[in-house]
Coordinates of C-alpha atoms in Angstrom, one line a residue:
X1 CA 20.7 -16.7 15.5
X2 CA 23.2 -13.9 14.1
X3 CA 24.4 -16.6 11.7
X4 CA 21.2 -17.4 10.1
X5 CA 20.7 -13.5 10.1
X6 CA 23.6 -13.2 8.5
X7 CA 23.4 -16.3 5.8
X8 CA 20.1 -14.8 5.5
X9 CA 21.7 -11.6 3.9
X10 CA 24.0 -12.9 2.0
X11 CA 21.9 -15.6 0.3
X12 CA 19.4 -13.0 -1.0
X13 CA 22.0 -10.6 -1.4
X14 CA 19.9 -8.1 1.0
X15 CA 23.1 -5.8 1.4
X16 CA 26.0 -4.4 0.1
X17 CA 28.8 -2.8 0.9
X18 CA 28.4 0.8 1.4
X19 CA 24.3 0.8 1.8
X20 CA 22.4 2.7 4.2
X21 CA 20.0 0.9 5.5
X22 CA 16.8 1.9 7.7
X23 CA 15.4 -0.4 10.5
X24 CA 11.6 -0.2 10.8
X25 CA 11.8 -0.2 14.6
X26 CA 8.6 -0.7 16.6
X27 CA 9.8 -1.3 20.0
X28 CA 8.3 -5.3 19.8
X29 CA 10.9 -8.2 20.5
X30 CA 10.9 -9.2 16.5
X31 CA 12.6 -5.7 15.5
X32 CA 14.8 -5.1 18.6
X33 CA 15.9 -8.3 18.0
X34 CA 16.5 -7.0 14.1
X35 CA 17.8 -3.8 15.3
X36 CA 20.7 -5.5 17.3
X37 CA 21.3 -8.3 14.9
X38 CA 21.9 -5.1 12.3
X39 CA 24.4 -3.4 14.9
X40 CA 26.2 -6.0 15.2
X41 CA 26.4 -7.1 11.7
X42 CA 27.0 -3.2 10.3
X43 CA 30.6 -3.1 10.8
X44 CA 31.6 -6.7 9.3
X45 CA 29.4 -6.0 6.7
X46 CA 30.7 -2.5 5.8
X47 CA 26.5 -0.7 6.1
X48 CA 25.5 2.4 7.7
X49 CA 22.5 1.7 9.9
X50 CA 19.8 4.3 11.7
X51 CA 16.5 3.2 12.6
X52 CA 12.8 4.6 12.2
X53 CA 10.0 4.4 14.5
X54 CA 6.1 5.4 13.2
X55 CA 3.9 6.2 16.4
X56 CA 0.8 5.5 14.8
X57 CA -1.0 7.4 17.8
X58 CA -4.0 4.4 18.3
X59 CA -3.0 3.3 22.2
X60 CA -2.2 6.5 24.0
X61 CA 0.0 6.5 26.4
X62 CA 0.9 2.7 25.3
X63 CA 2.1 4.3 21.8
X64 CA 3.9 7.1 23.7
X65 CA 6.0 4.6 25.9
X66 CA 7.0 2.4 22.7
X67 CA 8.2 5.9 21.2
X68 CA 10.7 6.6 24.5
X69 CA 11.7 2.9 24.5
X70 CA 12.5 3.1 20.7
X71 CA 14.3 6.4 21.7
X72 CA 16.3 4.8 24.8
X73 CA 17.3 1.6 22.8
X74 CA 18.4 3.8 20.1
X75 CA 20.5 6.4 22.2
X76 CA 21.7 3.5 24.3
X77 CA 23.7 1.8 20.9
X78 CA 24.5 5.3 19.3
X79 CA 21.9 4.4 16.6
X80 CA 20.4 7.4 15.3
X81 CA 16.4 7.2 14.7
X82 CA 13.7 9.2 12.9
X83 CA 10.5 9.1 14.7
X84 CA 7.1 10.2 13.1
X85 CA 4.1 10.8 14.9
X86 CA 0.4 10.0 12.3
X87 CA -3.2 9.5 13.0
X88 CA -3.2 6.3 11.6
X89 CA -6.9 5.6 12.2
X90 CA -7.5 9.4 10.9
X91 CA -5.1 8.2 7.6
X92 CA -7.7 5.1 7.1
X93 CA -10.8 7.2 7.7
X94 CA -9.8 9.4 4.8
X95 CA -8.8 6.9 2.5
X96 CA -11.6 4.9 3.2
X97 CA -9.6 2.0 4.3
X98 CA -9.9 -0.7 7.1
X99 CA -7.5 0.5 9.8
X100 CA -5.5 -2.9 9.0
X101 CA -4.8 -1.8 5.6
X102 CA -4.5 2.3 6.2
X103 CA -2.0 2.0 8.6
X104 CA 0.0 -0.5 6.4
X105 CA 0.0 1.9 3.5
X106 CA 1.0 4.6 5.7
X107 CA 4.1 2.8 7.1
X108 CA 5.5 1.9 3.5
X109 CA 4.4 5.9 2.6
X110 CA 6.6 6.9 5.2
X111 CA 9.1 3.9 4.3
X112 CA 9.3 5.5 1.0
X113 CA 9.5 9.2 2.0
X114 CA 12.6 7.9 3.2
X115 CA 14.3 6.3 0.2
X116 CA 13.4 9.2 -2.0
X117 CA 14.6 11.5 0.3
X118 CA 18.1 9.5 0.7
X119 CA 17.7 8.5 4.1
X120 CA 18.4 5.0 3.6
X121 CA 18.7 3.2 0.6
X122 CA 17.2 -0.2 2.3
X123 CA 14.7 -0.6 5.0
X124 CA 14.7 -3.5 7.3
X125 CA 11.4 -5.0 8.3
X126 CA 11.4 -7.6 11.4
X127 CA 8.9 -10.5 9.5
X128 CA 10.1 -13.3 10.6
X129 CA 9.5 -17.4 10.1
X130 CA 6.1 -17.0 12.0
X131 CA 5.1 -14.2 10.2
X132 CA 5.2 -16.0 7.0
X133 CA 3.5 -19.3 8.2
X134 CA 0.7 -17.1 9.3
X135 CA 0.4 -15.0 6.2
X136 CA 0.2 -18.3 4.2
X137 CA -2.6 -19.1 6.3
X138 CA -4.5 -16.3 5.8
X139 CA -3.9 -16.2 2.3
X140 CA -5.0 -20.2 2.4
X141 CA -8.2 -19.0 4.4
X142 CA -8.9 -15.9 1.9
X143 CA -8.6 -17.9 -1.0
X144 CA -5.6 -16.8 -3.1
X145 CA -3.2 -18.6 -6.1
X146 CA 0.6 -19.8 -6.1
X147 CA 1.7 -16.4 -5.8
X148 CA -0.1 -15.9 -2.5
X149 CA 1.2 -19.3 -1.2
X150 CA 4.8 -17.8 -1.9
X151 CA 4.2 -16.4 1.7
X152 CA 6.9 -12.9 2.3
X153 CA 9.6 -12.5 0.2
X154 CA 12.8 -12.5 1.4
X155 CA 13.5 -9.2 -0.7
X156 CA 10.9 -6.9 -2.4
X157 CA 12.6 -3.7 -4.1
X158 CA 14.3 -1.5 -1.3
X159 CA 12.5 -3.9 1.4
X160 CA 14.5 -6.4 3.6
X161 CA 13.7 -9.2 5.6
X162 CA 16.5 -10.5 7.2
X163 CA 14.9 -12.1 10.0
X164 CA 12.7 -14.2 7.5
X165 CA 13.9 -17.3 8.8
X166 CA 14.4 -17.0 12.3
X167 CA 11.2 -18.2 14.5
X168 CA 9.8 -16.1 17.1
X169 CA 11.2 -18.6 19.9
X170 CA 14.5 -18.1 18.2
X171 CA 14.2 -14.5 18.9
X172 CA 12.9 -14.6 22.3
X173 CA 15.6 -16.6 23.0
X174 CA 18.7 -14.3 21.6
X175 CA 17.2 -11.3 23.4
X176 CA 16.7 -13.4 26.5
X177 CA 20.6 -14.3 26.1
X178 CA 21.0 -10.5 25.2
X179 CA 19.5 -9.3 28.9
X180 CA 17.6 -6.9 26.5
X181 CA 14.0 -5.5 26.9
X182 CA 11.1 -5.2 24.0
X183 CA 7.9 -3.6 24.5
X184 CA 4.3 -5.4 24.1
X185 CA 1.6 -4.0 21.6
X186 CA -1.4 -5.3 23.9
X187 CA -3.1 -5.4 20.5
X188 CA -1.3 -8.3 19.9
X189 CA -2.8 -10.3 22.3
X190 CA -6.4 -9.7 21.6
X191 CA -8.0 -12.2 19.0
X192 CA -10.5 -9.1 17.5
X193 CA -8.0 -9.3 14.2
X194 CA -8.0 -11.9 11.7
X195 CA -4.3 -12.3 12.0
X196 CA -4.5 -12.7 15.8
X197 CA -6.8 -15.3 15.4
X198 CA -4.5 -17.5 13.3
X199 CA -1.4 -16.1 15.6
X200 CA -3.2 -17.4 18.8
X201 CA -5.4 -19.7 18.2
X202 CA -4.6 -21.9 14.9
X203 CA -0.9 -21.7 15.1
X204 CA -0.4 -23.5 18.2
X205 CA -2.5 -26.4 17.7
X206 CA -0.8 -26.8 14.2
X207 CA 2.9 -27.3 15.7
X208 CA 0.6 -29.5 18.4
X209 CA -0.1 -31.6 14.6
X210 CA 3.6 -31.3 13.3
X211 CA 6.7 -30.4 15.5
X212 CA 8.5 -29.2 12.5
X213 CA 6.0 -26.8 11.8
X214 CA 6.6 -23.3 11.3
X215 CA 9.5 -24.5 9.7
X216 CA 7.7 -26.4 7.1
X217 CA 5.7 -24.1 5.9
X218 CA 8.9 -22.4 5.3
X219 CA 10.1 -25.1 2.8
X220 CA 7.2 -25.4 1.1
X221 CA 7.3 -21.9 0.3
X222 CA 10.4 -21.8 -0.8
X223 CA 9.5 -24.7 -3.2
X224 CA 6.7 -22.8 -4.3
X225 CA 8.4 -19.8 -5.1
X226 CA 10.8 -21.8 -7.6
X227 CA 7.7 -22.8 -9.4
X228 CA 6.4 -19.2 -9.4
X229 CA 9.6 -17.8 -10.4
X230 CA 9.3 -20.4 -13.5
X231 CA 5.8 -19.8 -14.4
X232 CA 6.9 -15.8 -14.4
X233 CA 9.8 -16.8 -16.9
X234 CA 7.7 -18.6 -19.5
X235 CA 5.1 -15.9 -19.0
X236 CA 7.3 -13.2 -20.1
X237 CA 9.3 -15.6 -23.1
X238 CA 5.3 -16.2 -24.5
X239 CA 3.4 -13.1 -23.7
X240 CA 3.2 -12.2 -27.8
X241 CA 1.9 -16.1 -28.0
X242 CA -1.8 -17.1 -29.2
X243 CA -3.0 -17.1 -25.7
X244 CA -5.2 -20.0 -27.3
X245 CA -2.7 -22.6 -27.8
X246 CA -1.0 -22.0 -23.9
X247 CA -1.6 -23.8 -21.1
X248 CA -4.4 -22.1 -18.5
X249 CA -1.8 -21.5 -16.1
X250 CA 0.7 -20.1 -17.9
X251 CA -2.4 -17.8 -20.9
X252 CA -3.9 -16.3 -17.0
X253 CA 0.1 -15.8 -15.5
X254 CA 0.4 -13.7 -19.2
X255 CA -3.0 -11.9 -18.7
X256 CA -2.3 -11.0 -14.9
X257 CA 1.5 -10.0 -15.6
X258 CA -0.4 -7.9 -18.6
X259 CA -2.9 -6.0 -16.3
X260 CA 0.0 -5.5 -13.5
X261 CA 1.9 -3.9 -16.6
X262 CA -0.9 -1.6 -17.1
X263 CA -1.7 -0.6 -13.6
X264 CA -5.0 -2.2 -13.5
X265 CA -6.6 -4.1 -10.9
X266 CA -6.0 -7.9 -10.4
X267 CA -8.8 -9.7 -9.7
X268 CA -10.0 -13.5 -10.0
X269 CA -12.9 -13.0 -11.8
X270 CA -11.6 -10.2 -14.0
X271 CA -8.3 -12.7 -15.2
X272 CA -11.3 -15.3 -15.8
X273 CA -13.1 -13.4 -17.7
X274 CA -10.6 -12.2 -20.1
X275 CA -9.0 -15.9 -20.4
X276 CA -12.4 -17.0 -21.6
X277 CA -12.8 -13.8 -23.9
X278 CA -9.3 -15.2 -25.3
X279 CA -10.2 -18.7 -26.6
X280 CA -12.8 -16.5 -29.2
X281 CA -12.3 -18.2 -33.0
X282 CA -10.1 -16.4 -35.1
X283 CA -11.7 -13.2 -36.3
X284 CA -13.8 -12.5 -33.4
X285 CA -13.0 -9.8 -31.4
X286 CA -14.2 -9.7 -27.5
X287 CA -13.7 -6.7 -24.9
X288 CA -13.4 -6.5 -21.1
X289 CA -14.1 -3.5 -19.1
X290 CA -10.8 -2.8 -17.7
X291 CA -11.0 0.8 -15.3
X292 CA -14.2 2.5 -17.2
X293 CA -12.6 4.4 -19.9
X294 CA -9.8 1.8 -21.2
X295 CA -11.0 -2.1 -22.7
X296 CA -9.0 -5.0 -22.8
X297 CA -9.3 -5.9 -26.3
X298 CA -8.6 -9.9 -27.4
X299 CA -8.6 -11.1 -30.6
X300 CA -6.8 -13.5 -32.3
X301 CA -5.8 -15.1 -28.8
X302 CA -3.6 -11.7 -28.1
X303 CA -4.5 -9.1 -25.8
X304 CA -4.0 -5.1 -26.5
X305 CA -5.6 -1.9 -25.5
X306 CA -9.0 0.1 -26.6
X307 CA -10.5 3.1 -25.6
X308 CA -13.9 2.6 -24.4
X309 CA -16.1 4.7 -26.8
X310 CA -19.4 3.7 -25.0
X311 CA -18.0 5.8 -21.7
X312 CA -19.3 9.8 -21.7
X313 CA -16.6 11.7 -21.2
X314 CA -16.8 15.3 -20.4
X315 CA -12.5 16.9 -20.8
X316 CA -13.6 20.4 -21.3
X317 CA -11.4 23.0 -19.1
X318 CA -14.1 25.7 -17.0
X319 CA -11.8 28.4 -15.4
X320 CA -13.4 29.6 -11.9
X321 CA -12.8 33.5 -11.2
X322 CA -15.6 33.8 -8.3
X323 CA -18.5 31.9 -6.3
X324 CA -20.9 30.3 -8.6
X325 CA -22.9 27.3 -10.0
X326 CA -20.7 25.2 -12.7
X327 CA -22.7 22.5 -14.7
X328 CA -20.7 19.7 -15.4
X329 CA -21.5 16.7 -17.3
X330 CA -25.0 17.8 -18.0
X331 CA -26.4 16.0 -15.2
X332 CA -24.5 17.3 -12.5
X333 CA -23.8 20.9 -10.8
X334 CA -21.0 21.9 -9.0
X335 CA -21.1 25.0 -6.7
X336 CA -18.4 26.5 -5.4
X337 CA -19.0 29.7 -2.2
X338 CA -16.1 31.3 -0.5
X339 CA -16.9 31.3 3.5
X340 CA -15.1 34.0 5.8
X341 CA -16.6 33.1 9.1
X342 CA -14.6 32.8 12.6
X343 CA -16.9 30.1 13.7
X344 CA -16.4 28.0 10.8
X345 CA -15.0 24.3 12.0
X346 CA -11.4 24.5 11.5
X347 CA -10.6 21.2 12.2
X348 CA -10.9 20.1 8.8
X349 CA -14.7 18.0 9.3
X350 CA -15.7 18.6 5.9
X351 CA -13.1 17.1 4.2
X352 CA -14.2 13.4 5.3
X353 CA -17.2 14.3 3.2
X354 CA -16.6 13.4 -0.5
X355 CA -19.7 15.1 -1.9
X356 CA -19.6 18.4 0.4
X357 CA -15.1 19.7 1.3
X358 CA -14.3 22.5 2.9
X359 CA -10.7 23.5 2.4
X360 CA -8.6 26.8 2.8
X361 CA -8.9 29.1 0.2
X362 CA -5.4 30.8 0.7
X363 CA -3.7 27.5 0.2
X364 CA -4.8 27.2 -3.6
X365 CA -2.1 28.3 -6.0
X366 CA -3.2 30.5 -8.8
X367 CA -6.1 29.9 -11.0
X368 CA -8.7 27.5 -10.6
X369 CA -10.1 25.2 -13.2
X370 CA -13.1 22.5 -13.1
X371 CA -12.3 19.4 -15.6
X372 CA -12.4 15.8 -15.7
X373 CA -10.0 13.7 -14.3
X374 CA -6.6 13.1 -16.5
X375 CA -5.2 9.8 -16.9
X376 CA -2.0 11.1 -14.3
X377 CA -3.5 13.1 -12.2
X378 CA -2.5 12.4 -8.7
X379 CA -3.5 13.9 -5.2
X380 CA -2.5 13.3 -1.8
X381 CA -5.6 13.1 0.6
X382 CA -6.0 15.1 3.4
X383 CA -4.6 13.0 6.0
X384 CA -2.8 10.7 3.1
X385 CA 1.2 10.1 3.4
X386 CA 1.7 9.8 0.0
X387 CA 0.0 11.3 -3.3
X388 CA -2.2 8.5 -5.5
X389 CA -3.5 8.0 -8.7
X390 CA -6.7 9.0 -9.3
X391 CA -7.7 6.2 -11.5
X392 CA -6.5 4.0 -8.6
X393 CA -9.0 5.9 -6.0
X394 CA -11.9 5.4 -8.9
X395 CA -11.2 1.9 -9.2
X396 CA -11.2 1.9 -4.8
X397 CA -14.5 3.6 -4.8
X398 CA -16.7 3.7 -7.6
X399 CA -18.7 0.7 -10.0
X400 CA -16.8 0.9 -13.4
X401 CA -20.2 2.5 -15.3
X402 CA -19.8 6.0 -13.1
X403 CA -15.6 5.6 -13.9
X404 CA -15.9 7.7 -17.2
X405 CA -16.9 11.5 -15.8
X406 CA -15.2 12.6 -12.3
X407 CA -15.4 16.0 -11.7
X408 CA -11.7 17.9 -10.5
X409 CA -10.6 21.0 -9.4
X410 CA -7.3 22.1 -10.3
X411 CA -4.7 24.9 -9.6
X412 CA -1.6 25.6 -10.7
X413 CA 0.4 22.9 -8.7
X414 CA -2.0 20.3 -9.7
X415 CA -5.3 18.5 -8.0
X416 CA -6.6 20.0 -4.7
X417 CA -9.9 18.4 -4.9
X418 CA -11.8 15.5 -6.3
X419 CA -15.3 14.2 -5.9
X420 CA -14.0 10.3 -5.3
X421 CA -10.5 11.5 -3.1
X422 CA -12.0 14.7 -1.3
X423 CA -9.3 17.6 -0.5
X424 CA -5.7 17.3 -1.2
X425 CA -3.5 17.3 2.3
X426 CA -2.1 21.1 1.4
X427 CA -5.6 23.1 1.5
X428 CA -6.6 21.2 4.3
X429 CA -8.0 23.8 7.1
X430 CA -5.9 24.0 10.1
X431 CA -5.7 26.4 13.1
X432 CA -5.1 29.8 10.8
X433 CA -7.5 28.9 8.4
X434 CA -9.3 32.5 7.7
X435 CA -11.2 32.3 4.2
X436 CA -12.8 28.6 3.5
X437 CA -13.4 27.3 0.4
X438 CA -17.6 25.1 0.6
X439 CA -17.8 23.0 -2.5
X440 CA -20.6 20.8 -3.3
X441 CA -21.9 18.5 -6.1
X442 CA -25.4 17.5 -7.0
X443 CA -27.0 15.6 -9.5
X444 CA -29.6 17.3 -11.2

């Protein structure tokens, strides 16, 4: 198996010489079995290697004995390791996520963290040949277009997947040659997920249809992902083309490629709607609602950019110098009160709450305003790893017709509350809280 690991690398030129690079190490056979391919693999291949492990604090004790495991495989082959400890069912709460998709994001936060910080410069993930079969399943089950049946990638910006081609009997097998332990995520062999389902239940009775199967799945997906990756070029060599005279696959490929530029949503029906709004005669101009206050504007079979005019918009600046009731947007209120009181929950309940936060007061920095949101403004959540764009959190949360007027408070270092986000992470009430910040909106 270390050869396939290591044709693997090389044919997707996952590493070079001199990189650092991070192992996302659960404890599970799939990445102990990446960790140790990577040890043994660092040397020839001239790469620094640590590891990171994310306790994401959801099976007590179980989560605490894959954190001393991680640290014990770690210390055992001098491999140095970063272990975080977050709530990742408080994380998903908060960000009004399932916990599937809220612990996900707060992995590749983390991930991240690390790369900007210059902790590693690649981080290794343990998907393997399994992994992929199943996610093109899912996808298959979801509904989803060629893209989606292009399964993992091998390589995705600073992410790496050498293991992408190595099934999970393949990886029993060279830790079982290894005399090495793993760990078992008893979440793993319940079929409550989706995932599960497919991993336990629809998985085995397809290699029962096909010996060759996951491998085949594998094939097909490379196959498919030369298609994709020709699609993408004619995309970009005709996306000034009249969208009109291209073929459908190749006008939507320009229209999603043009929404992914712009940081908008993808959807089906959205890239529908906009291919049909670009087969208009010449002459006639057609708009689609893009994120509430921008339109996708096609005319001439080309596609560009409009403010939407029809959106209110309230971008007038109210400085707040003391407890009070702010209108905003003439059919809302927005009162702020200043709370000193020792009983006061200081665990942070209110912040869950989008239309009623409490937060610390001693954390804001400087003034205060009360505004509309920006197009950059950015917060981190309470709970969040990582700050987001507000116009990303609109688009999460609310229909495009309320999109145009958010209300926003702001200090001097930026968002610390919205009414679609909550509280940022740094006025969040802890244990010293003294002085509390209530604010409340209303419609009137």
């Amino acid at each position: 198996m270390l050869d396939k690991v290591k044709k693997t690398i090389s044919e997707y030129d996952m590493i070079t010489g001199g990189d650092a690079v991070c192992c996302a190490f659960s404890g599970g056979a799939d990445s102990t079995a990446l960790l140790l391919c990577l040890k043994e693999l660092s040397e020839e291949l001239h790469f620094s290697l640590s590891a990171v492990h994310i306790n994401h604090m959801l099976r007590g004790e179980e989560s605490d004995r894959d954190e001393r495991f991680c640290a014990e495989i770690c210390g055992k082959y001098g491999i140095p390791l970063e272990i975080f400890r977050r709530d990742a069912a408080e994380y998903s709460r908060s960000a009004g996520m399932s916990l599937e998709t809220g612990a996900r994001e707060m992995r590749y936060g983390i991930f991240g963290e690390l790369i900007e910080n210059g902790y590693a410069v690649k981080i290794a993930t343990a998907h393997n040949l399994n992994d992929n079969a199943e996610t093109v399943l899912f996808r298959l089950a979801r509904g989803t277009g060629l893209k989606g049946l292009c399964g993992i990638p091998p390589v995705r910006d600073r992410f790496i997947r050498p293991l992408i081609e190595c099934s999970r009997e393949e990886i029993e097998n060279f830790l079982r040659k290894k005399n090495e332990n793993f760990v078992t995520d008893s979440t793993n062999i319940s079929d409550d997920y989706a995932r599960n389902k497919i991993r336990l239940r629809i998985m085995p009775e397809m290699a029962k249809v096909h010996g060759g199967f996951p491998g085949n799945i594998s094939r097909t997906v490379n196959s498919l992902s030369e298609d994709e990756e020709f699609i993408l070029s004619e995309a970009e060599i005709h996306k000034n083309d009249d969208l009109r005279m291209l073929h459908p696959a190749l006008r939507k490929r320009i229209i999603i490629n043009f929404l992914r530029e712009h940081k908008l949503e993808i959807t089906a029906a959205r890239v529908e709607e906009i291919s049909s709004a670009a087969m208009a005669e010449d002459g006639l101009q057609k708009n689609v609602n893009a994120d509430g206050d921008r339109l996708v504007s096609v005319k001439n079979g080309r596609l560009c950019f409009k403010e939407n005019s029809s959106v209110k918009t309230e971008t007038g600046f109210l400085k707040i110098e003391k407890d009070g009731v702010f209108p905003f947007a003439g059919d809302r209120i927005v009162i702020i009160s200043k709370v000193n009181d020792e009983k006061t929950n200081k665990s942070g309940i209110v912040h869950k709450n989008l239309t009623t936060a409490m937060l610390d007061y001693d954390k804001i920095q400087g003034g205060i305003l009360l505004r509309n949101r920006l197009r950059n403004d950015r917060i981190k959540p309470a709970g969040a790893a990582h700050t987001k764009e507000l116009r990303k959190i609109l688009q999460e949360r609310l229909p495009k017709e309320k999109r145009g007027v958010s209300a926003v408070l702001a200090d001097n270092a930026g968002v610390f509350w919205s009414e679609c986000a909550g509280i940022a992470d740094r006025v969040k009430p802890d244990g010293n809280t003294k002085n509390f910040m209530m604010i409340q909106i209303k419609d009137i």
